[in-house]
Structures are given as C-alpha cells and as structure tokens.
Amino acid sequence: MRKWTLLLYAAVAMALQVHAQTTISGHIKDAKTGEPIFYATILVPGSGYGATSNEYGYFSLTIPNDYSGDSIKVECTILGYPKMNKTFAKGASYTYEFAMMEQQLELKTIEIVADRGGLSRVNEAQMSAIRIPIKDIRKIPCLGGETDIIKVVQLMPGVQRGGEGGTGMFVRGGTADQNLVLLDEATIYNIGHLFGFFSVFNSDALHDMTMVKGAFPGEYGGRLSSILDIRMKEGNNREFHGSGGIGLLSSRITLEGPIEKDTSSFMIAARRTYIDKVFNAAGLFLPYYFYDVNLKANRWMGPKDRLFFSSYLGQDVLAFNESDVETDEADSTRTSPFGFGFTLGNFSNTLRWNHIYNNKTFSNISFIHTKFNYDIKGNFDNNNILIRSDVRDLGVKVDYDYFKAADHKIKYGGQLTQHLFKPNVVSTSGEIADYLKAREGQRLASYEYALYGSTEKDFRAGLWKINAGMRISGSFVKAASYSGIEPRVSARYMLNEFSSLKLGYSRMKQYMHLVSSSSVALPTDLWYPVTAGIRPQRSDQVVLAYNRWFAKPKLQFEAEAYYKHMDALIEYREGANLILNDNFEKELIQGSGDSYGFEFLVQRSSGRLNGWIAYTLSWATRQFDQLNDGKVFWARYDRRHNFNIVANYTLTKRWDVSAVWEYASGARFTAQVGQYLVPNATFTGVDVIPIYTERNAVSMSPSHRLDINFILKARPNKPKKFKSEWHFGCYNFYNRATPFRIQIRPNDDGTVGYHYEQPGLFGFIPSIAYNFTF
Amino acid sequence: MMNLRTLRNCIVALWAICLCAGCVPEPLPIELDEAESLPVVWSQALPGNGAIVYLAKSFTALSYQEGDSTATDELLAQMLVSNGIITISHAGETDTLVEITSGVYAALSMAIVPGDEYQLTATDPVLGKTVRATTTAYGVVPIDSVGYTRIDSATAHVRVHFNDPQGNNYYALHFYSRYTNPLEVDDPLAADNTVVTKLVTDLEFESNQAMFEVELTELDSDTLYVSLNNISPIYFDYLGQRQRGGTIYNQLVQEPINYVTNVQGGYGMFTLHLPSLQMLIMED
C-alpha cells in the first residue's frame, strides 16, 4: 500500500511540475506573405533555453518552472529579418505566431540583426549542411541568364560539378545518382532540362533549399552522398501577387494568393523555353523545347490541422519531322516523312497533412506519387518505333517531432515506397518489326522502407549537444530482399559563445541506381533497383567540423574534414551495351570507393556586400576488380582544388552587381597516348589499336571562369505595385575554355602532325533578362 | 503596351545580338607523356607445321590518326621491325624464326601440337627490348556441315555444325563473302564490311554436337566462306573487346579501354590456332 501511495505521490508531483512549465508553441511566418520560416531560432536570452522551427515553420519551446523571473521574454531571430520579441507570463501554455517583417535594404541604414541567426549555425549539432535563401540565388549569374538553383549549389564546398554547364552534382567524391533530390518530398529523378544544362527547378516557385552532404540526420536516407530538400512556395495567404520574367532562353510566370485569406492559398508557376520559336522566327529549325509547371495549394482545416497539395510537371520535347523542314532534297517517293523525337520528364504529386497533437508534438504525413519517363520515337516510311522506359513511385511518409523540453527534441517516423520500373519497352510497326521485335521489357517492382528515430539533447548547460539516431531501411524485390541498420550520430561542443567543434558519423544505404553509360544526361539513362545480383550501395562517413561566427563583420566561417568509404558502387563492364539491353544487369559490376578532403566556407549573408568564398581540397578513388586491372583509379570528377567566390554588391539604390569566379582543377580523363598496328581477326586488313593511360590517369587543365550580372531595379522613390528589374549578365567573361575532354587534332600551324588540345563548350555568352513582380 | 509580335521581334533581335557577341573559346593546349614505344607481336599458326610471327613496334598517338590515309602504307613499313630475333620454345626445343620479309618471321618446320604450351621471345634490336609470351596450341575443329536458309538475295540464315571437343572451348567463326576470300587477300589495308565475326563459347551448346546459327545480312554474293577457329580464352576476350568497343555509340559515350594482351613487356597477341574452312554456294 505504501508503495502505491509513493507512486501516486510521485505521479502527482510530476504532473504538477509539468503543469508549472511554460510551453510556447506555434508557427513562424513571413508577415507579408504568410510563408513559413524554417530553421528560425526562438530563445530566451541569457537562459540557454531555445528551439528551432522545423521545415514547416513550427516550433515548441518549453521552459521549466525553475526559470527565475515572473515573465519570460522570448526572442525570435532569423537571418534577413529583424529580431522579434514577445513576453509571456510564466506557468502557462501559449500558442503564438511570430510574424516576421522582412528587412528592406536601405543603403544608409543596412542593419539586419543577424547575430543570433548566424549563431544558430554554430549552435546546431548538424554539420555539412548547405542553406542558401532562394532570393539570394536569383541574383547569381548563370549560363544564359537562367537562374539555376543547382548551379548555385555547385558553388558550395564539397559539391563538384560534372561537365561545364551541367547539372550533375558529385558530392564528396560520390556519383551523380547518389544525390536524392526532393521537391516537396517527392523524388525528382531527372534534374536537368536540355541534356542537363539547365535545372528543372523554376526558382520563382521555390521557397527554400537545404542540402545535407554528411552527418545525415535519421530522417534522411536512400542515397549515399547528399539529400537536396527543396520546398516550393506555399503561396501568399494575405494578398494576390504575381511575378515573372522574360529571358533569352525561357519565360516564366508565377501567380500566388489567398483562396481564403489567412486560411488557404495557392501558387502556380509555369516556365517554357522558346528557343524553338526564336529559331523559327529567324528562319532556322530547332525542334526542341522544355516546359515545367509547379502548383501548390494549402488550407488550414482548423487550428491544428493543415493540408498541402503540391504538384510538378516538367518535360523536354524533341520532335523532328522532315515535313517541317523545307528542303529541296526531300524524297518524293517516300510515303511518309522521316521523324524522330523524344519526350523526357518528371511528374510528381504530394499530399501532406500537418497535425499538431499538443503543444509539444507535431506530425506530418505525406502521400507521394512521382513518375519519371522517357519516350523515344522514330518513323520512316511506314515504319514506326517507340522505346519507352519509366519509373513510378507511390509512397507514404510519416514524421513526428516531439519537443520534449527546451534542451531535448525527439524525431521519429517511417516511409514506405513502391517503385515500379519498366525499362526498355519497345513498340514497333512496319517492316522494322521484323528486325526489332516489340516487347514489354522487364517489369520490376521494389518496395523500399525505412523506420527512423533520433533524439537531440543538450548536456552540461548547453556545452554539449548530441544528436543520435538510427535508421532501419530495406528493400524487397523479386527473389531478393535487403535490409540494413544506418546509425547516425553527431555531437557539438561549444568552444565559446561564438565557436564550436562538431563530430559526426553516418551510414547511408542506397537501394536504386542510375544505369548510365555517360556523364551527360541522356534519355536512355535508366533507374534500376537492387536485385538478387546487385547489392545496395553503402557508405560510411565521418566528419569533423569547426564553426565560428564573427559578429563584427557578420561572417560565418566553417571548416570541415571528411572521410567517406563507399561499398557496392555501380559501374558497367568495359564495352557494355546498355541500350535496348533487357539483361543489362549482367553488364553491371560493383566495387568500392574512398573519398576524403577538407572544405572551407566563409559566408556573409547580410549587408551591402554579401556572398561566400568556398574552397575544397579533395581526393576520390575507385576500385573495381574488373576495371583497370583491378588497380585503384581516380574517380572521373576527382578535382583536387575547387575555389569559388560569389559576391553580391549593392552599388546604388537602383544597381546591384553579382559576380562568380570559379577555379577548379581539371576533371580526370583517360587519354590516348599511343597505338599499334595488328592484323585484324580475319587477316583481311589491319587494325589500329589505341593505347590509353590507366583509367582516369590524366588530369585535364584547371579551369577558371568569371560570370557577372548587373541588376537594374525600379526607382525606389516611386512605390508601385508593379516592380520590374533588368538583368544584364555574361557567362565566361574572359572567354576561357573549361576542358571537357582531350582530343587529338591536326596541327593548325601548317606543320605536318598532330597535337593534343582540350576544347571547352561555352565561351563568352551575354544575356539579358527582364523580371517583374506585381 | 507592347504586342506579342513586337515582343517576339525584340527577343529574336536580342538573341541575334547575344549570338554575335558570344564567342567559342580557344581550346587549351596540353602536353601528355606519350606511351613508350614497345615491341608488338602477332602470330598465326600455319596449316601443316609452322607459324608466322609479325614483329612491329608501337608508336605515339600523335604519329597517325585514323582517317589519315596518306600515312598508312608508310607507317606500316616504319612500324614493322626488321632484323628482330624471335624464338619459340616447345617441349624443350627452341626454334629461331627466319625473317621472310620485313617484320614477318616464320618457323616452317615447327610441330604444332594441340594442347601443348609454347613460349615466345622476341627482341627488337633497335629498341633493345625483349618481350615474352606463352600460349597453348589449338588444333583444327572440323566443320561437319554448313546449312542455310535464304531469306532474300542479301540475307541468309546460316547454320554451322561441328563436333565440340571435350574441355572448355572458345570459338571465333568468320563469315567471308566471295570477294573477301581469305586465301586471296592481296590488300591488307582494304576494309570489307562483308566479313562477319561471331564469338561463342561451348557453354552455349547443349551437347558436343554443336550448332551455331547466325543471320547474315548485306550479303553481296551467293558464295560464302566459313572459318571455324578454336582459340585461347585471352584471344577470345580480345576479340570480344574489339567487337564491343567498335560501335560508334560505345566509342562516343564509354570509357576507353586498353585491350588485353598476353605479351609481357609489349603489346599484341601470341596465339597458335588452326582454322577449318568451308565454302558454301547458296542457291536461291
């Protein structure tokens, strides 16, 4: 009896203690647009109690009853906004919305309170994360004047670009398919338009972007090298607005506004390139275009429930028809003209439900559909051929945030996705059907699951912060199943108020791969799951980081060292044919890789002069028993040095200038360095057999390039709803080649013989764009 | 308000300006360490007893490029090595080959014993380098019969029947049209796309009564020569590499590869196999 009494006493005491706590929860939003603000810091100054808003702008901060004072002053800070204060009485629970008013830049009084915002990077346990505000991305000069989020990410440390102008990302020695790109939680399989030269993301439709490349938290998985989490705008829920732009390559328009003020809103954005129309107008013929459409709507269903629907559709279309070309050489005997083309695109839909259970528990459930497909069509006379491949995902994802205390946060959830693959479906008619049989291809279904849990807690009055988690993942496919445990841990130690040391370890597993025989994005690239013969890829990565915030010049300094070991990497056999090959699994081989390096970042996110300087020193190797005689070789994009300067400067009230200077060691190349003659197999001729270096043994010349963009804004003294700005830019200002290969060419100085040379793709390219908002 | 036609014209004009102002960057020069010149060996067993060995040397990538027709004959002459010293050892005996023409050496009385191992050494007196290679001799696998089904004047379905000997066997079958009679080749540099080579291992046969089927297209004659060669595994790999690496697609998008060789310290292939040959006249 006595025991039960004690237990009851303890329970009541705990309940009283809980009741005596003060919990403040709610959302942090932009006051003007109603858009949520992610990763804002909410803290009680001088107490050490604080919290961060999640990726829906939700926060919960619990202050224990031993906090001195009758009231609690809470401060909300985020880079780019003045801080906001609110005082609450002790001992109650509050739901409060912080509506942050964005700081308008004035030349004489530029003062964005960024101290606390800058410190949040120092305070958090997360490292190896890249966050760039979308509004900053729009200023940065890009190829053809097209704002491109992927090209900007490539300017950050640890992210190597592939070929010049491409959207391929090679993160910390990984491959291009080791990056999981999520748009409102839906996987986007193909991130490049126009063979990868432009990203599929319309920056006008985007709200926020986070890339994690190491020390992955438990909720992220499925790829080895990085997670790029892109969120679309929700739409202004206060006023109707629009924005758009007319560039040399494409035009775009975005409309957003409330459906019901403060309750529901929408955003729709569309973009289309018109290079086909421009060529047509100039009397030339280019039967290619791309377009994309983003759509998002959301509605508060009550104070605790909110629904979101987002959708993305993007297509690349090449449609060549001989009848479209006016030519004198048209063969009049043909019954129908020659035609060739392809369509390539992504289609994704996400339905999300945010639910607030209580002032400490927040959940999100997402239903996700995504599809990536390509069709290649051709016709000649009465012959028709259609080659189709697609991958379709259906999935559900559940995430819970439990804000247990000011110094303790728990996150858990799970995910189940069905992947359906249909590679190389061939449909033919006419005489060609005798040679190339129609076939359904090999249909494959895989089920990928993950369960995760992580806890983040402060120790010793905030001196230490540890985030520890575990992810259990797996995949079921026909005749095989795989599962694995992915431990994740990161620890932060505060050296002083402005600097911290961090150490992290994470294991990642990847259950699907891109089967591609080229570094260029081709319509024939195939996504393929693990099978009985192809194991999941796995990586183990260790990161050591140092973060420092310099309050006076408002500079963020980050230095990181990493080592990553990768197993079961995918390559194809030498000479493998992947096109129309139903059994291409036989052509795949698996090996290992190592990468290590150092990354440095100095970033200033506010002020008249802002931007960043990034430097990466890195090494990346591969080893496959069947390649390069089993010897270790350099990865294709093993670039020793990568140095980028990105600067935005406000010249006057009307003029801004942005510049990017990029220096990168040359990519690796397998060059021909000799040859010999031998009789051919039938002794009817002579073969010239080339001699190459070892695989990727040659490093091409370093490249460096300067891009500049001038922005002319509307007159600030004429407040109008319609505002416009002109962008005058140039890519590769001093016209230096960025080598993408080594080729042998005849001497051009009149002497007999040959020489090596390294061509580049893009020289000096001016651009002009007109952007507007209303 | 600007109408659409004006807007379109403006964009076309801006495109034109940007295209005119745009530049193609000059390619950057680069110096590469060229591969060292090494001896190249190639061999062929002769019907009866004997073998021919070709001795040449490798050369730099900048000496010649495919399509440079003016350099070919001269280059061929330059690359062949005269006055080389070539020996083949077998069963404790060593034959020193005789140079019958520049770069071509022959052993005319050397027994080719199927299944036996042969060691070759070849020395290039100018380079001062000696290479070594070892191979197993492969005997003739006779063609039992060749059948065909004529599909049209340029296409035929051909079946080659032969007895697959015991052990793991690797075969190269060559199909020659009349104009590329292998016994009457007089222009070694002439390319002929009517020669088709097919590679097959005996794992693909259900019994030792092997049948190989192939559909030949673009035939320009009703006369067909079929050659069956039982070859070494490494030569089989080499021919496979040549076939896979030879397509335009593969050359464009795949990583280049160095071809396998069994020549230590050099390049080429030392192989001793004997073909069986059959002629077929296909009637409609």
PDB file of C-alpha atoms in Angstrom, chain B residues 73 278 283:
ATOM      1  CA  ASP B  73      51.406   2.490 -96.078  1.00  0.00           C
ATOM      2  CA  GLN B 278      34.397 -24.434 -95.714  1.00  0.00           C
ATOM      3  CA  GLU B 283      21.282 -21.089-104.159  1.00  0.00           C
TER       4      GLU B 283
END
